[in-house]
Amino acid sequence: MLASVAATLNPGSLPATAIAHGNRTHLDHIQSIPSRGLCFPLVAPDNRTLNLATTVKCGGKVETRSVRTAVAAVDSLDLAEKEQASNKYYFVVANAKFMLDEEEHFKELMFERLRLFEERNKEQDFWLVIEPKFLDKFPNITKRLKRPAVALVSTNGPWITFMKLRLDRVLCESYEADNVEEALASNPTVINFPEPEKWTAPYKKYESGWWESFLPPKTA
């Protein structure tokens, strides 16, 4: 079974040093398996992790690396990719009237997520930006927006996708910025919604200004 797994990883390259002794199998060496492609340990029938090695060419030099070394290299690469991707921001945007005054579920979703982050001691990664400056990069979006506009911005792409589906009447995109201050920069705008002449719902309307808890922190 183990031999077939190794052969699948690199057909035709299984060496003769893979031999069976009773119920124990030793796979001492496998040649030419790419270290990035092999990123999981193999386990023997008796639950022992096999000491699997791979021979790779690195700048013309032949090196033998263990699976653990290969996995560490892959993890380091993945970490670098994540750090590079940390400059990417995702957002949904709509006019302020819809986002802050008409869509009643939006406030509930925002405060529920804030509560979740506080319980788990997680750093907040989502903000509301009124009249964000980054909208200048998206003329196809701005021409469809009533102003003033409000964007929900986050570094969490899948969550923003969820919010797009949940809110429905919003536009969704992403952009990159060198730092969070640049990413959340906004144009000074006063938001004020008049009280409705007639309120028929059995519950009290949300008070104006509830969104201030989610605005980016002010910088000196």
PDB file of N, CA, C and O in Angstrom, residues 91-153:
ATOM      1  N   PHE A  91     -14.087  45.148   0.326  1.00  0.00           N
ATOM      2  CA  PHE A  91     -15.147  46.025   0.796  1.00  0.00           C
ATOM      3  C   PHE A  91     -16.453  45.793   0.056  1.00  0.00           C
ATOM      4  O   PHE A  91     -16.481  45.288  -1.082  1.00  0.00           O
ATOM      5  N   VAL A  92     -17.527  46.147   0.733  1.00  0.00           N
ATOM      6  CA  VAL A  92     -18.836  46.329   0.111  1.00  0.00           C
ATOM      7  C   VAL A  92     -19.208  47.784   0.346  1.00  0.00           C
ATOM      8  O   VAL A  92     -18.865  48.377   1.374  1.00  0.00           O
ATOM      9  N   VAL A  93     -19.892  48.369  -0.598  1.00  0.00           N
ATOM     10  CA  VAL A  93     -20.210  49.790  -0.503  1.00  0.00           C
ATOM     11  C   VAL A  93     -21.606  50.049  -1.032  1.00  0.00           C
ATOM     12  O   VAL A  93     -22.076  49.369  -1.951  1.00  0.00           O
ATOM     13  N   ALA A  94     -22.261  51.023  -0.437  1.00  0.00           N
ATOM     14  CA  ALA A  94     -23.589  51.464  -0.874  1.00  0.00           C
ATOM     15  C   ALA A  94     -23.784  52.885  -0.376  1.00  0.00           C
ATOM     16  O   ALA A  94     -22.928  53.435   0.333  1.00  0.00           O
ATOM     17  N   ASN A  95     -24.911  53.484  -0.721  1.00  0.00           N
ATOM     18  CA  ASN A  95     -25.152  54.833  -0.226  1.00  0.00           C
ATOM     19  C   ASN A  95     -25.441  54.785   1.272  1.00  0.00           C
ATOM     20  O   ASN A  95     -25.927  53.786   1.812  1.00  0.00           O
ATOM     21  N   ALA A  96     -25.104  55.869   1.949  1.00  0.00           N
ATOM     22  CA  ALA A  96     -25.184  55.916   3.409  1.00  0.00           C
ATOM     23  C   ALA A  96     -26.604  55.686   3.913  1.00  0.00           C
ATOM     24  O   ALA A  96     -26.803  55.063   4.956  1.00  0.00           O
ATOM     25  N   LYS A  97     -27.578  56.189   3.207  1.00  0.00           N
ATOM     26  CA  LYS A  97     -28.971  56.039   3.633  1.00  0.00           C
ATOM     27  C   LYS A  97     -29.343  54.568   3.752  1.00  0.00           C
ATOM     28  O   LYS A  97     -29.957  54.134   4.735  1.00  0.00           O
ATOM     29  N   PHE A  98     -28.956  53.783   2.768  1.00  0.00           N
ATOM     30  CA  PHE A  98     -29.263  52.350   2.791  1.00  0.00           C
ATOM     31  C   PHE A  98     -28.459  51.633   3.880  1.00  0.00           C
ATOM     32  O   PHE A  98     -29.015  50.879   4.687  1.00  0.00           O
ATOM     33  N   MET A  99     -27.160  51.877   3.918  1.00  0.00           N
ATOM     34  CA  MET A  99     -26.289  51.127   4.821  1.00  0.00           C
ATOM     35  C   MET A  99     -26.567  51.432   6.288  1.00  0.00           C
ATOM     36  O   MET A  99     -26.572  50.531   7.128  1.00  0.00           O
ATOM     37  N   LEU A 100     -26.788  52.692   6.614  1.00  0.00           N
ATOM     38  CA  LEU A 100     -26.827  53.099   8.017  1.00  0.00           C
ATOM     39  C   LEU A 100     -28.229  53.371   8.560  1.00  0.00           C
ATOM     40  O   LEU A 100     -28.411  53.415   9.777  1.00  0.00           O
ATOM     41  N   ASP A 101     -29.201  53.543   7.659  1.00  0.00           N
ATOM     42  CA  ASP A 101     -30.526  53.945   8.135  1.00  0.00           C
ATOM     43  C   ASP A 101     -31.645  53.001   7.720  1.00  0.00           C
ATOM     44  O   ASP A 101     -32.600  52.806   8.465  1.00  0.00           O
ATOM     45  N   GLU A 102     -31.525  52.400   6.555  1.00  0.00           N
ATOM     46  CA  GLU A 102     -32.621  51.573   6.045  1.00  0.00           C
ATOM     47  C   GLU A 102     -32.433  50.079   6.311  1.00  0.00           C
ATOM     48  O   GLU A 102     -33.394  49.378   6.617  1.00  0.00           O
ATOM     49  N   GLU A 103     -31.225  49.581   6.147  1.00  0.00           N
ATOM     50  CA  GLU A 103     -30.957  48.147   6.324  1.00  0.00           C
ATOM     51  C   GLU A 103     -30.791  47.845   7.805  1.00  0.00           C
ATOM     52  O   GLU A 103     -29.706  47.938   8.374  1.00  0.00           O
ATOM     53  N   GLU A 104     -31.896  47.473   8.459  1.00  0.00           N
ATOM     54  CA  GLU A 104     -31.898  47.316   9.916  1.00  0.00           C
ATOM     55  C   GLU A 104     -31.044  46.146  10.397  1.00  0.00           C
ATOM     56  O   GLU A 104     -30.506  46.168  11.498  1.00  0.00           O
ATOM     57  N   HIS A 105     -30.910  45.118   9.562  1.00  0.00           N
ATOM     58  CA  HIS A 105     -30.115  43.966   9.990  1.00  0.00           C
ATOM     59  C   HIS A 105     -28.622  44.272  10.006  1.00  0.00           C
ATOM     60  O   HIS A 105     -27.848  43.563  10.654  1.00  0.00           O
ATOM     61  N   PHE A 106     -28.217  45.302   9.287  1.00  0.00           N
ATOM     62  CA  PHE A 106     -26.797  45.608   9.189  1.00  0.00           C
ATOM     63  C   PHE A 106     -26.202  45.938  10.556  1.00  0.00           C
ATOM     64  O   PHE A 106     -25.130  45.450  10.919  1.00  0.00           O
ATOM     65  N   LYS A 107     -26.879  46.764  11.330  1.00  0.00           N
ATOM     66  CA  LYS A 107     -26.386  47.114  12.656  1.00  0.00           C
ATOM     67  C   LYS A 107     -26.251  45.864  13.522  1.00  0.00           C
ATOM     68  O   LYS A 107     -25.258  45.689  14.246  1.00  0.00           O
ATOM     69  N   GLU A 108     -27.241  44.967  13.473  1.00  0.00           N
ATOM     70  CA  GLU A 108     -27.183  43.748  14.275  1.00  0.00           C
ATOM     71  C   GLU A 108     -25.983  42.895  13.888  1.00  0.00           C
ATOM     72  O   GLU A 108     -25.286  42.346  14.756  1.00  0.00           O
ATOM     73  N   LEU A 109     -25.739  42.765  12.597  1.00  0.00           N
ATOM     74  CA  LEU A 109     -24.605  41.977  12.132  1.00  0.00           C
ATOM     75  C   LEU A 109     -23.277  42.581  12.589  1.00  0.00           C
ATOM     76  O   LEU A 109     -22.358  41.857  12.994  1.00  0.00           O
ATOM     77  N   MET A 110     -23.190  43.881  12.554  1.00  0.00           N
ATOM     78  CA  MET A 110     -21.957  44.547  12.944  1.00  0.00           C
ATOM     79  C   MET A 110     -21.670  44.388  14.440  1.00  0.00           C
ATOM     80  O   MET A 110     -20.550  44.043  14.839  1.00  0.00           O
ATOM     81  N   PHE A 111     -22.661  44.613  15.262  1.00  0.00           N
ATOM     82  CA  PHE A 111     -22.446  44.486  16.706  1.00  0.00           C
ATOM     83  C   PHE A 111     -22.246  43.031  17.126  1.00  0.00           C
ATOM     84  O   PHE A 111     -21.513  42.753  18.083  1.00  0.00           O
ATOM     85  N   GLU A 112     -22.863  42.108  16.425  1.00  0.00           N
ATOM     86  CA  GLU A 112     -22.660  40.697  16.739  1.00  0.00           C
ATOM     87  C   GLU A 112     -21.221  40.294  16.437  1.00  0.00           C
ATOM     88  O   GLU A 112     -20.593  39.564  17.204  1.00  0.00           O
ATOM     89  N   ARG A 113     -20.700  40.765  15.324  1.00  0.00           N
ATOM     90  CA  ARG A 113     -19.309  40.425  14.993  1.00  0.00           C
ATOM     91  C   ARG A 113     -18.334  41.097  15.960  1.00  0.00           C
ATOM     92  O   ARG A 113     -17.327  40.494  16.355  1.00  0.00           O
ATOM     93  N   LEU A 114     -18.627  42.320  16.361  1.00  0.00           N
ATOM     94  CA  LEU A 114     -17.776  43.000  17.328  1.00  0.00           C
ATOM     95  C   LEU A 114     -17.756  42.251  18.654  1.00  0.00           C
ATOM     96  O   LEU A 114     -16.704  42.076  19.281  1.00  0.00           O
ATOM     97  N   ARG A 115     -18.918  41.777  19.087  1.00  0.00           N
ATOM     98  CA  ARG A 115     -18.998  41.005  20.328  1.00  0.00           C
ATOM     99  C   ARG A 115     -18.179  39.720  20.219  1.00  0.00           C
ATOM    100  O   ARG A 115     -17.473  39.321  21.153  1.00  0.00           O
ATOM    101  N   LEU A 116     -18.255  39.060  19.067  1.00  0.00           N
ATOM    102  CA  LEU A 116     -17.497  37.830  18.849  1.00  0.00           C
ATOM    103  C   LEU A 116     -15.997  38.083  18.956  1.00  0.00           C
ATOM    104  O   LEU A 116     -15.263  37.315  19.587  1.00  0.00           O
ATOM    105  N   PHE A 117     -15.527  39.163  18.367  1.00  0.00           N
ATOM    106  CA  PHE A 117     -14.105  39.485  18.418  1.00  0.00           C
ATOM    107  C   PHE A 117     -13.670  39.799  19.846  1.00  0.00           C
ATOM    108  O   PHE A 117     -12.574  39.410  20.263  1.00  0.00           O
ATOM    109  N   GLU A 118     -14.493  40.480  20.594  1.00  0.00           N
ATOM    110  CA  GLU A 118     -14.152  40.813  21.974  1.00  0.00           C
ATOM    111  C   GLU A 118     -14.087  39.552  22.831  1.00  0.00           C
ATOM    112  O   GLU A 118     -13.195  39.409  23.678  1.00  0.00           O
ATOM    113  N   GLU A 119     -15.011  38.627  22.635  1.00  0.00           N
ATOM    114  CA  GLU A 119     -15.006  37.382  23.415  1.00  0.00           C
ATOM    115  C   GLU A 119     -13.770  36.550  23.133  1.00  0.00           C
ATOM    116  O   GLU A 119     -13.255  35.868  24.019  1.00  0.00           O
ATOM    117  N   ARG A 120     -13.284  36.577  21.904  1.00  0.00           N
ATOM    118  CA  ARG A 120     -12.139  35.762  21.510  1.00  0.00           C
ATOM    119  C   ARG A 120     -10.823  36.537  21.561  1.00  0.00           C
ATOM    120  O   ARG A 120      -9.784  36.026  21.131  1.00  0.00           O
ATOM    121  N   ASN A 121     -10.889  37.778  22.062  1.00  0.00           N
ATOM    122  CA  ASN A 121      -9.698  38.626  22.170  1.00  0.00           C
ATOM    123  C   ASN A 121      -8.983  38.772  20.821  1.00  0.00           C
ATOM    124  O   ASN A 121      -7.746  38.738  20.743  1.00  0.00           O
ATOM    125  N   LYS A 122      -9.764  38.922  19.774  1.00  0.00           N
ATOM    126  CA  LYS A 122      -9.221  39.104  18.437  1.00  0.00           C
ATOM    127  C   LYS A 122      -9.160  40.592  18.097  1.00  0.00           C
ATOM    128  O   LYS A 122     -10.033  41.361  18.498  1.00  0.00           O
ATOM    129  N   GLU A 123      -8.144  40.953  17.358  1.00  0.00           N
ATOM    130  CA  GLU A 123      -8.014  42.339  16.928  1.00  0.00           C
ATOM    131  C   GLU A 123      -9.017  42.631  15.820  1.00  0.00           C
ATOM    132  O   GLU A 123      -9.148  41.850  14.867  1.00  0.00           O
ATOM    133  N   GLN A 124      -9.716  43.729  15.938  1.00  0.00           N
ATOM    134  CA  GLN A 124     -10.745  44.082  14.964  1.00  0.00           C
ATOM    135  C   GLN A 124     -10.127  44.262  13.582  1.00  0.00           C
ATOM    136  O   GLN A 124      -9.116  44.945  13.425  1.00  0.00           O
ATOM    137  N   ASP A 125     -10.734  43.637  12.583  1.00  0.00           N
ATOM    138  CA  ASP A 125     -10.225  43.736  11.212  1.00  0.00           C
ATOM    139  C   ASP A 125     -11.313  44.214  10.250  1.00  0.00           C
ATOM    140  O   ASP A 125     -11.269  43.923   9.063  1.00  0.00           O
ATOM    141  N   PHE A 126     -12.293  44.946  10.748  1.00  0.00           N
ATOM    142  CA  PHE A 126     -13.357  45.474   9.898  1.00  0.00           C
ATOM    143  C   PHE A 126     -13.755  46.865  10.396  1.00  0.00           C
ATOM    144  O   PHE A 126     -13.741  47.133  11.599  1.00  0.00           O
ATOM    145  N   TRP A 127     -14.100  47.728   9.447  1.00  0.00           N
ATOM    146  CA  TRP A 127     -14.404  49.122   9.779  1.00  0.00           C
ATOM    147  C   TRP A 127     -15.454  49.657   8.803  1.00  0.00           C
ATOM    148  O   TRP A 127     -15.617  49.136   7.689  1.00  0.00           O
ATOM    149  N   LEU A 128     -16.128  50.705   9.233  1.00  0.00           N
ATOM    150  CA  LEU A 128     -17.002  51.461   8.346  1.00  0.00           C
ATOM    151  C   LEU A 128     -16.274  52.743   7.947  1.00  0.00           C
ATOM    152  O   LEU A 128     -15.736  53.441   8.806  1.00  0.00           O
ATOM    153  N   VAL A 129     -16.257  53.020   6.672  1.00  0.00           N
ATOM    154  CA  VAL A 129     -15.574  54.210   6.169  1.00  0.00           C
ATOM    155  C   VAL A 129     -16.595  55.051   5.402  1.00  0.00           C
ATOM    156  O   VAL A 129     -17.159  54.592   4.409  1.00  0.00           O
ATOM    157  N   ILE A 130     -16.825  56.263   5.883  1.00  0.00           N
ATOM    158  CA  ILE A 130     -17.764  57.174   5.228  1.00  0.00           C
ATOM    159  C   ILE A 130     -17.027  57.980   4.169  1.00  0.00           C
ATOM    160  O   ILE A 130     -15.991  58.581   4.445  1.00  0.00           O
ATOM    161  N   GLU A 131     -17.545  57.959   2.956  1.00  0.00           N
ATOM    162  CA  GLU A 131     -16.910  58.627   1.815  1.00  0.00           C
ATOM    163  C   GLU A 131     -15.423  58.283   1.724  1.00  0.00           C
ATOM    164  O   GLU A 131     -14.546  59.155   1.826  1.00  0.00           O
ATOM    165  N   PRO A 132     -15.109  56.987   1.536  1.00  0.00           N
ATOM    166  CA  PRO A 132     -13.702  56.571   1.478  1.00  0.00           C
ATOM    167  C   PRO A 132     -12.990  57.123   0.246  1.00  0.00           C
ATOM    168  O   PRO A 132     -13.555  57.210  -0.844  1.00  0.00           O
ATOM    169  N   LYS A 133     -11.725  57.472   0.443  1.00  0.00           N
ATOM    170  CA  LYS A 133     -10.929  58.007  -0.657  1.00  0.00           C
ATOM    171  C   LYS A 133     -10.610  56.946  -1.704  1.00  0.00           C
ATOM    172  O   LYS A 133     -10.392  57.277  -2.875  1.00  0.00           O
ATOM    173  N   PHE A 134     -10.553  55.678  -1.295  1.00  0.00           N
ATOM    174  CA  PHE A 134     -10.186  54.644  -2.266  1.00  0.00           C
ATOM    175  C   PHE A 134     -11.229  54.478  -3.374  1.00  0.00           C
ATOM    176  O   PHE A 134     -10.954  53.854  -4.399  1.00  0.00           O
ATOM    177  N   LEU A 135     -12.410  55.039  -3.187  1.00  0.00           N
ATOM    178  CA  LEU A 135     -13.437  54.925  -4.234  1.00  0.00           C
ATOM    179  C   LEU A 135     -13.010  55.616  -5.525  1.00  0.00           C
ATOM    180  O   LEU A 135     -13.534  55.304  -6.603  1.00  0.00           O
ATOM    181  N   ASP A 136     -12.062  56.541  -5.443  1.00  0.00           N
ATOM    182  CA  ASP A 136     -11.578  57.210  -6.650  1.00  0.00           C
ATOM    183  C   ASP A 136     -10.931  56.220  -7.614  1.00  0.00           C
ATOM    184  O   ASP A 136     -10.809  56.505  -8.815  1.00  0.00           O
ATOM    185  N   LYS A 137     -10.521  55.058  -7.098  1.00  0.00           N
ATOM    186  CA  LYS A 137      -9.906  54.036  -7.944  1.00  0.00           C
ATOM    187  C   LYS A 137     -10.947  53.214  -8.706  1.00  0.00           C
ATOM    188  O   LYS A 137     -10.579  52.400  -9.554  1.00  0.00           O
ATOM    189  N   PHE A 138     -12.215  53.417  -8.390  1.00  0.00           N
ATOM    190  CA  PHE A 138     -13.269  52.574  -8.966  1.00  0.00           C
ATOM    191  C   PHE A 138     -14.354  53.432  -9.636  1.00  0.00           C
ATOM    192  O   PHE A 138     -15.470  53.552  -9.132  1.00  0.00           O
ATOM    193  N   PRO A 139     -14.050  54.016 -10.796  1.00  0.00           N
ATOM    194  CA  PRO A 139     -15.055  54.847 -11.478  1.00  0.00           C
ATOM    195  C   PRO A 139     -16.307  54.070 -11.872  1.00  0.00           C
ATOM    196  O   PRO A 139     -17.400  54.652 -11.902  1.00  0.00           O
ATOM    197  N   ASN A 140     -16.156  52.788 -12.150  1.00  0.00           N
ATOM    198  CA  ASN A 140     -17.333  51.991 -12.520  1.00  0.00           C
ATOM    199  C   ASN A 140     -18.276  51.791 -11.332  1.00  0.00           C
ATOM    200  O   ASN A 140     -19.467  51.521 -11.526  1.00  0.00           O
ATOM    201  N   ILE A 141     -17.734  51.906 -10.136  1.00  0.00           N
ATOM    202  CA  ILE A 141     -18.569  51.791  -8.942  1.00  0.00           C
ATOM    203  C   ILE A 141     -19.154  53.150  -8.571  1.00  0.00           C
ATOM    204  O   ILE A 141     -20.349  53.264  -8.289  1.00  0.00           O
ATOM    205  N   THR A 142     -18.329  54.175  -8.588  1.00  0.00           N
ATOM    206  CA  THR A 142     -18.794  55.496  -8.148  1.00  0.00           C
ATOM    207  C   THR A 142     -19.922  56.032  -9.029  1.00  0.00           C
ATOM    208  O   THR A 142     -20.803  56.746  -8.541  1.00  0.00           O
ATOM    209  N   LYS A 143     -19.911  55.687 -10.294  1.00  0.00           N
ATOM    210  CA  LYS A 143     -20.975  56.190 -11.160  1.00  0.00           C
ATOM    211  C   LYS A 143     -22.320  55.509 -10.880  1.00  0.00           C
ATOM    212  O   LYS A 143     -23.354  55.984 -11.344  1.00  0.00           O
ATOM    213  N   ARG A 144     -22.294  54.445 -10.100  1.00  0.00           N
ATOM    214  CA  ARG A 144     -23.534  53.746  -9.743  1.00  0.00           C
ATOM    215  C   ARG A 144     -23.989  54.065  -8.319  1.00  0.00           C
ATOM    216  O   ARG A 144     -25.014  53.563  -7.878  1.00  0.00           O
ATOM    217  N   LEU A 145     -23.210  54.882  -7.607  1.00  0.00           N
ATOM    218  CA  LEU A 145     -23.485  55.144  -6.197  1.00  0.00           C
ATOM    219  C   LEU A 145     -24.186  56.475  -5.982  1.00  0.00           C
ATOM    220  O   LEU A 145     -23.817  57.488  -6.589  1.00  0.00           O
ATOM    221  N   LYS A 146     -25.151  56.479  -5.092  1.00  0.00           N
ATOM    222  CA  LYS A 146     -25.665  57.735  -4.566  1.00  0.00           C
ATOM    223  C   LYS A 146     -24.736  58.171  -3.438  1.00  0.00           C
ATOM    224  O   LYS A 146     -24.204  57.344  -2.705  1.00  0.00           O
ATOM    225  N   ARG A 147     -24.542  59.462  -3.296  1.00  0.00           N
ATOM    226  CA  ARG A 147     -23.632  59.966  -2.279  1.00  0.00           C
ATOM    227  C   ARG A 147     -24.388  60.706  -1.189  1.00  0.00           C
ATOM    228  O   ARG A 147     -25.454  61.258  -1.457  1.00  0.00           O
ATOM    229  N   PRO A 148     -23.865  60.725   0.031  1.00  0.00           N
ATOM    230  CA  PRO A 148     -22.589  60.123   0.440  1.00  0.00           C
ATOM    231  C   PRO A 148     -22.673  58.599   0.479  1.00  0.00           C
ATOM    232  O   PRO A 148     -23.748  58.025   0.634  1.00  0.00           O
ATOM    233  N   ALA A 149     -21.503  57.977   0.347  1.00  0.00           N
ATOM    234  CA  ALA A 149     -21.411  56.524   0.337  1.00  0.00           C
ATOM    235  C   ALA A 149     -20.708  56.028   1.598  1.00  0.00           C
ATOM    236  O   ALA A 149     -19.932  56.754   2.221  1.00  0.00           O
ATOM    237  N   VAL A 150     -21.007  54.797   1.966  1.00  0.00           N
ATOM    238  CA  VAL A 150     -20.371  54.157   3.119  1.00  0.00           C
ATOM    239  C   VAL A 150     -19.867  52.782   2.690  1.00  0.00           C
ATOM    240  O   VAL A 150     -20.592  52.030   2.023  1.00  0.00           O
ATOM    241  N   ALA A 151     -18.633  52.470   3.075  1.00  0.00           N
ATOM    242  CA  ALA A 151     -18.045  51.169   2.752  1.00  0.00           C
ATOM    243  C   ALA A 151     -17.757  50.392   4.024  1.00  0.00           C
ATOM    244  O   ALA A 151     -17.304  50.958   5.019  1.00  0.00           O
ATOM    245  N   LEU A 152     -18.044  49.125   3.978  1.00  0.00           N
ATOM    246  CA  LEU A 152     -17.612  48.189   5.015  1.00  0.00           C
ATOM    247  C   LEU A 152     -16.335  47.556   4.509  1.00  0.00           C
ATOM    248  O   LEU A 152     -16.337  46.870   3.479  1.00  0.00           O
ATOM    249  N   VAL A 153     -15.224  47.792   5.202  1.00  0.00           N
ATOM    250  CA  VAL A 153     -13.901  47.356   4.754  1.00  0.00           C
ATOM    251  C   VAL A 153     -13.344  46.328   5.728  1.00  0.00           C
ATOM    252  O   VAL A 153     -13.495  46.463   6.948  1.00  0.00           O
TER     253      VAL A 153
END
